[in-house]
């Protein structure tokens, strides 16, 4: 495709395309349509309403109110069409079939390439999640089952140390396996051993508030975490 150049040889950007006829019609209607529609309704009602309708004052008042309501409704409809048209134009802003580049976010260099090694939202979220798990990890010496390493139902329970629960530790093990951070601060083997020690005498696991009878939903959660850990 040829591009025009100026006398110095520099390319001249093409002129922006003019508004399509449909856009011009919508713009015209949004400016003058509501007034015309409202006046037409007013004139129609003045001619149609009977003279015996409580006199001319009531007849003209009803016509004025109806005309204003119709005109405002037409203006709102035109404004909605303009808003939808602007949204469609933004979504269809393409360059030769390729989406136009996104605008830079506030605080970033405009038009500059992304620096190598720059963390996006997901790595930052993963790092913050792992740091929170490490900070709230509980080690509890139970006189009956031994040392328990894991988490309770809530990460901010007091007083500390809080006895780990099967539900909290199973969810924590799922997250540890998903993040896969090999720094040794969260050992999957310790969490697996804790879940095994938390099993009920009759088999299965239950939440802290569900008593000593195994619950299928908690048992399925724990078995899923143990299966992932191998």
mmCIF file of C-alpha atoms in Angstrom:
data_model
loop_
_atom_site.group_PDB
_atom_site.id
_atom_site.type_symbol
_atom_site.label_atom_id
_atom_site.label_comp_id
_atom_site.label_asym_id
_atom_site.label_seq_id
_atom_site.Cartn_x
_atom_site.Cartn_y
_atom_site.Cartn_z
ATOM 1 C CA UNK A 1 0.000 0.000 0.000
ATOM 2 C CA UNK A 2 1.438 3.382 -1.044
ATOM 3 C CA UNK A 3 1.819 6.204 1.421
ATOM 4 C CA UNK A 4 2.047 9.882 0.544
ATOM 5 C CA UNK A 5 5.125 11.853 1.508
ATOM 6 C CA UNK A 6 5.818 15.504 2.156
ATOM 7 C CA UNK A 7 8.418 17.532 0.160
ATOM 8 C CA UNK A 8 11.139 16.441 2.612
ATOM 9 C CA UNK A 9 10.410 12.791 1.930
ATOM 10 C CA UNK A 10 8.807 12.024 5.277
ATOM 11 C CA UNK A 11 5.662 9.888 5.186
ATOM 12 C CA UNK A 12 2.428 11.729 5.813
ATOM 13 C CA UNK A 13 -0.038 9.894 8.063
ATOM 14 C CA UNK A 14 -3.347 9.136 6.397
ATOM 15 C CA UNK A 15 -6.334 11.273 7.233
ATOM 16 C CA UNK A 16 -8.662 9.791 9.841
ATOM 17 C CA UNK A 17 -11.742 8.247 8.297
ATOM 18 C CA UNK A 18 -14.886 10.328 8.426
ATOM 19 C CA UNK A 19 -17.808 9.277 10.535
ATOM 20 C CA UNK A 20 -20.031 6.723 8.805
ATOM 21 C CA UNK A 21 -23.529 7.819 7.775
ATOM 22 C CA UNK A 22 -25.067 5.862 10.614
ATOM 23 C CA UNK A 23 -22.920 7.717 13.120
ATOM 24 C CA UNK A 24 -23.920 11.096 11.655
ATOM 25 C CA UNK A 25 -27.582 10.137 11.795
ATOM 26 C CA UNK A 26 -27.292 9.110 15.445
ATOM 27 C CA UNK A 27 -25.498 12.367 16.258
ATOM 28 C CA UNK A 28 -28.190 14.423 14.509
ATOM 29 C CA UNK A 29 -30.963 12.522 16.225
ATOM 30 C CA UNK A 30 -29.331 12.959 19.617
ATOM 31 C CA UNK A 31 -29.260 16.729 19.131
ATOM 32 C CA UNK A 32 -32.571 17.522 17.471
ATOM 33 C CA UNK A 33 -34.591 14.310 17.609
ATOM 34 C CA UNK A 34 -35.801 14.531 21.227
ATOM 35 C CA UNK A 35 -37.033 18.106 20.721
ATOM 36 C CA UNK A 36 -38.871 17.194 17.522
ATOM 37 C CA UNK A 37 -40.415 14.076 19.041
ATOM 38 C CA UNK A 38 -41.544 15.916 22.151
ATOM 39 C CA UNK A 39 -43.094 18.742 20.125
ATOM 40 C CA UNK A 40 -44.866 16.258 17.861
ATOM 41 C CA UNK A 41 -46.375 14.471 20.862
ATOM 42 C CA UNK A 42 -47.445 17.807 22.345
ATOM 43 C CA UNK A 43 -49.180 18.900 19.153
ATOM 44 C CA UNK A 44 -50.854 15.515 18.709
ATOM 45 C CA UNK A 45 -52.260 15.494 22.231
ATOM 46 C CA UNK A 46 -53.481 19.072 22.012
ATOM 47 C CA UNK A 47 -55.447 18.130 18.918
ATOM 48 C CA UNK A 48 -56.695 14.780 20.190
ATOM 49 C CA UNK A 49 -57.645 15.524 23.794
ATOM 50 C CA UNK A 50 -61.274 16.652 24.147
ATOM 51 C CA UNK A 51 -62.003 20.240 25.121
ATOM 52 C CA UNK A 52 -64.189 19.025 27.977
ATOM 53 C CA UNK A 53 -61.143 17.614 29.804
ATOM 54 C CA UNK A 54 -61.243 20.090 32.704
ATOM 55 C CA UNK A 55 -60.659 23.038 30.389
ATOM 56 C CA UNK A 56 -57.730 24.161 28.287
ATOM 57 C CA UNK A 57 -55.340 24.355 31.242
ATOM 58 C CA UNK A 58 -55.583 20.640 32.021
ATOM 59 C CA UNK A 59 -55.442 19.709 28.349
ATOM 60 C CA UNK A 60 -52.299 21.753 27.678
ATOM 61 C CA UNK A 61 -50.671 20.601 30.933
ATOM 62 C CA UNK A 62 -51.189 16.952 30.035
ATOM 63 C CA UNK A 63 -49.827 17.555 26.542
ATOM 64 C CA UNK A 64 -46.742 19.362 27.890
ATOM 65 C CA UNK A 65 -45.972 16.624 30.422
ATOM 66 C CA UNK A 66 -46.384 13.900 27.805
ATOM 67 C CA UNK A 67 -44.214 15.771 25.312
ATOM 68 C CA UNK A 68 -41.454 16.319 27.876
ATOM 69 C CA UNK A 69 -41.505 12.673 28.936
ATOM 70 C CA UNK A 70 -41.317 11.455 25.356
ATOM 71 C CA UNK A 71 -38.515 13.888 24.498
ATOM 72 C CA UNK A 72 -36.454 12.869 27.530
ATOM 73 C CA UNK A 73 -36.935 9.197 26.684
ATOM 74 C CA UNK A 74 -35.763 9.822 23.126
ATOM 75 C CA UNK A 75 -32.719 11.744 24.394
ATOM 76 C CA UNK A 76 -31.782 8.916 26.756
ATOM 77 C CA UNK A 77 -32.151 6.362 23.963
ATOM 78 C CA UNK A 78 -29.868 8.403 21.695
ATOM 79 C CA UNK A 79 -27.300 8.762 24.480
ATOM 80 C CA UNK A 80 -27.335 5.000 24.977
ATOM 81 C CA UNK A 81 -26.777 4.446 21.253
ATOM 82 C CA UNK A 82 -23.838 6.861 21.284
ATOM 83 C CA UNK A 83 -22.276 5.131 24.275
ATOM 84 C CA UNK A 84 -22.621 1.723 22.665
ATOM 85 C CA UNK A 85 -21.193 3.047 19.415
ATOM 86 C CA UNK A 86 -18.156 4.455 21.222
ATOM 87 C CA UNK A 87 -17.579 1.125 22.969
ATOM 88 C CA UNK A 88 -17.797 -0.749 19.672
ATOM 89 C CA UNK A 89 -15.353 1.664 18.039
ATOM 90 C CA UNK A 90 -12.863 1.121 20.859
ATOM 91 C CA UNK A 91 -13.179 -2.647 20.628
ATOM 92 C CA UNK A 92 -12.734 -2.573 16.854
ATOM 93 C CA UNK A 93 -9.698 -0.293 16.880
ATOM 94 C CA UNK A 94 -7.492 -2.459 14.690
ATOM 95 C CA UNK A 95 -4.456 -1.822 12.529
ATOM 96 C CA UNK A 96 -4.539 -4.017 9.416
ATOM 97 C CA UNK A 97 -6.389 -6.725 11.310
ATOM 98 C CA UNK A 98 -4.030 -6.578 14.331
ATOM 99 C CA UNK A 99 -5.308 -5.164 17.639
ATOM 100 C CA UNK A 100 -3.893 -1.762 18.450
ATOM 101 C CA UNK A 101 -1.288 -1.743 21.245
ATOM 102 C CA UNK A 102 -2.614 -1.121 24.717
ATOM 103 C CA UNK A 103 -1.956 2.147 26.424
ATOM 104 C CA UNK A 104 0.785 2.009 29.058
ATOM 105 C CA UNK A 105 -0.378 1.797 32.631
ATOM 106 C CA UNK A 106 0.215 4.760 34.944
ATOM 107 C CA UNK A 107 3.727 4.748 36.340
ATOM 108 C CA UNK A 108 5.273 2.800 33.466
ATOM 109 C CA UNK A 109 7.420 4.025 30.633
ATOM 110 C CA UNK A 110 5.273 4.773 27.593
ATOM 111 C CA UNK A 111 6.135 2.707 24.600
ATOM 112 C CA UNK A 112 9.176 1.122 26.221
ATOM 113 C CA UNK A 113 9.778 -2.639 26.244
ATOM 114 C CA UNK A 114 9.179 -4.656 29.381
ATOM 115 C CA UNK A 115 12.358 -5.087 31.359
ATOM 116 C CA UNK A 116 13.658 -8.663 31.480
ATOM 117 C CA UNK A 117 12.878 -10.359 34.774
ATOM 118 C CA UNK A 118 10.142 -7.912 35.722
ATOM 119 C CA UNK A 119 7.564 -9.622 37.921
ATOM 120 C CA UNK A 120 3.948 -9.612 36.814
ATOM 121 C CA UNK A 121 0.918 -9.902 39.074
ATOM 122 C CA UNK A 122 0.929 -13.712 39.308
ATOM 123 C CA UNK A 123 4.558 -14.128 40.493
ATOM 124 C CA UNK A 124 4.032 -11.390 43.048
ATOM 125 C CA UNK A 125 0.845 -13.013 44.306
ATOM 126 C CA UNK A 126 2.553 -16.403 44.532
ATOM 127 C CA UNK A 127 5.483 -14.959 46.473
ATOM 128 C CA UNK A 128 3.172 -13.162 48.905
ATOM 129 C CA UNK A 129 1.111 -16.326 49.411
ATOM 130 C CA UNK A 130 4.191 -18.398 50.149
ATOM 131 C CA UNK A 131 5.534 -15.793 52.581
ATOM 132 C CA UNK A 132 2.205 -15.753 54.435
ATOM 133 C CA UNK A 133 2.154 -19.539 54.719
ATOM 134 C CA UNK A 134 5.694 -19.551 56.087
ATOM 135 C CA UNK A 135 4.875 -16.809 58.588
ATOM 136 C CA UNK A 136 1.704 -18.490 59.861
ATOM 137 C CA UNK A 137 3.037 -22.050 59.982
ATOM 138 C CA UNK A 138 2.319 -23.637 63.361
ATOM 139 C CA UNK A 139 4.322 -26.329 65.133
ATOM 140 C CA UNK A 140 2.297 -27.884 67.949
ATOM 141 C CA UNK A 141 3.437 -30.679 70.270
ATOM 142 C CA UNK A 142 0.379 -32.819 70.911
ATOM 143 C CA UNK A 143 0.821 -35.218 73.856
ATOM 144 C CA UNK A 144 -1.301 -37.893 72.157
ATOM 145 C CA UNK A 145 -0.210 -37.918 68.512
ATOM 146 C CA UNK A 146 3.132 -36.120 68.600
ATOM 147 C CA UNK A 147 4.412 -33.063 66.762
ATOM 148 C CA UNK A 148 1.984 -31.440 64.319
ATOM 149 C CA UNK A 149 3.153 -29.027 61.627
ATOM 150 C CA UNK A 150 0.531 -27.186 59.615
ATOM 151 C CA UNK A 151 -2.176 -24.561 59.790
ATOM 152 C CA UNK A 152 -5.453 -24.050 61.584
ATOM 153 C CA UNK A 153 -8.760 -23.001 60.044
ATOM 154 C CA UNK A 154 -7.790 -19.308 60.107
ATOM 155 C CA UNK A 155 -4.287 -17.918 59.705
ATOM 156 C CA UNK A 156 -4.762 -15.273 62.412
ATOM 157 C CA UNK A 157 -6.138 -17.409 65.248
ATOM 158 C CA UNK A 158 -5.024 -16.567 68.765
ATOM 159 C CA UNK A 159 -3.494 -17.492 71.130
ATOM 160 C CA UNK A 160 -0.485 -19.106 69.531
ATOM 161 C CA UNK A 161 0.547 -21.796 68.976
ATOM 162 C CA UNK A 162 -2.721 -23.119 67.569
ATOM 163 C CA UNK A 163 -3.227 -26.818 66.984
ATOM 164 C CA UNK A 164 -3.219 -27.497 63.223
ATOM 165 C CA UNK A 165 -6.401 -28.894 61.731
ATOM 166 C CA UNK A 166 -6.894 -31.407 58.961
ATOM 167 C CA UNK A 167 -8.767 -28.918 56.784
ATOM 168 C CA UNK A 168 -6.286 -26.064 57.106
ATOM 169 C CA UNK A 169 -3.255 -28.308 56.680
ATOM 170 C CA UNK A 170 -4.745 -30.068 53.649
ATOM 171 C CA UNK A 171 -5.438 -26.766 51.927
ATOM 172 C CA UNK A 172 -1.966 -25.558 52.849
ATOM 173 C CA UNK A 173 -0.395 -28.703 51.409
ATOM 174 C CA UNK A 174 -2.305 -28.176 48.161
ATOM 175 C CA UNK A 175 -0.922 -24.632 47.918
ATOM 176 C CA UNK A 176 2.632 -25.698 48.779
ATOM 177 C CA UNK A 177 2.563 -28.348 46.068
ATOM 178 C CA UNK A 178 1.102 -25.862 43.590
ATOM 179 C CA UNK A 179 3.745 -23.199 44.274
ATOM 180 C CA UNK A 180 6.627 -25.679 44.304
ATOM 181 C CA UNK A 181 9.144 -23.424 46.077
ATOM 182 C CA UNK A 182 12.189 -25.606 46.938
ATOM 183 C CA UNK A 183 13.697 -23.446 49.692
ATOM 184 C CA UNK A 184 13.037 -25.935 52.507
ATOM 185 C CA UNK A 185 10.973 -23.627 54.700
ATOM 186 C CA UNK A 186 7.786 -25.582 53.979
ATOM 187 C CA UNK A 187 8.433 -29.301 53.782
ATOM 188 C CA UNK A 188 5.688 -31.361 52.199
ATOM 189 C CA UNK A 189 6.845 -34.433 54.118
ATOM 190 C CA UNK A 190 6.139 -32.730 57.462
ATOM 191 C CA UNK A 191 2.667 -31.744 56.290
ATOM 192 C CA UNK A 192 1.924 -35.256 55.046
ATOM 193 C CA UNK A 193 3.015 -36.733 58.370
ATOM 194 C CA UNK A 194 0.811 -34.244 60.222
ATOM 195 C CA UNK A 195 -2.237 -35.154 58.160
ATOM 196 C CA UNK A 196 -1.601 -38.823 58.798
ATOM 197 C CA UNK A 197 -1.375 -38.200 62.541
ATOM 198 C CA UNK A 198 -4.624 -36.218 62.489
ATOM 199 C CA UNK A 199 -6.667 -39.131 61.172
ATOM 200 C CA UNK A 200 -9.459 -40.291 63.463
ATOM 201 C CA UNK A 201 -9.327 -43.629 65.345
ATOM 202 C CA UNK A 202 -12.178 -45.019 63.247
ATOM 203 C CA UNK A 203 -10.652 -43.737 60.020
ATOM 204 C CA UNK A 204 -11.099 -40.620 57.970
ATOM 205 C CA UNK A 205 -10.812 -36.986 58.927
ATOM 206 C CA UNK A 206 -13.199 -34.312 60.156
ATOM 207 C CA UNK A 207 -13.160 -30.578 60.731
ATOM 208 C CA UNK A 208 -12.487 -29.202 64.171
ATOM 209 C CA UNK A 209 -16.162 -28.418 64.786
ATOM 210 C CA UNK A 210 -17.476 -31.778 63.492
ATOM 211 C CA UNK A 211 -16.451 -34.010 66.364
ATOM 212 C CA UNK A 212 -14.708 -37.388 66.253
ATOM 213 C CA UNK A 213 -16.695 -38.880 63.371
ATOM 214 C CA UNK A 214 -15.106 -38.869 59.951
ATOM 215 C CA UNK A 215 -16.702 -36.580 57.384
ATOM 216 C CA UNK A 216 -16.651 -37.460 53.680
ATOM 217 C CA UNK A 217 -15.933 -33.929 52.442
ATOM 218 C CA UNK A 218 -12.947 -33.454 54.757
ATOM 219 C CA UNK A 219 -11.678 -36.976 54.079
ATOM 220 C CA UNK A 220 -11.832 -36.349 50.329
ATOM 221 C CA UNK A 221 -9.913 -33.083 50.758
ATOM 222 C CA UNK A 222 -7.160 -34.721 52.816
ATOM 223 C CA UNK A 223 -6.874 -37.757 50.548
ATOM 224 C CA UNK A 224 -6.569 -35.465 47.537
ATOM 225 C CA UNK A 225 -3.685 -33.594 49.150
ATOM 226 C CA UNK A 226 -1.962 -36.833 50.187
ATOM 227 C CA UNK A 227 -2.354 -38.250 46.689
ATOM 228 C CA UNK A 228 -0.776 -35.153 45.153
ATOM 229 C CA UNK A 229 2.130 -35.322 47.578
ATOM 230 C CA UNK A 230 2.697 -38.983 46.699
#
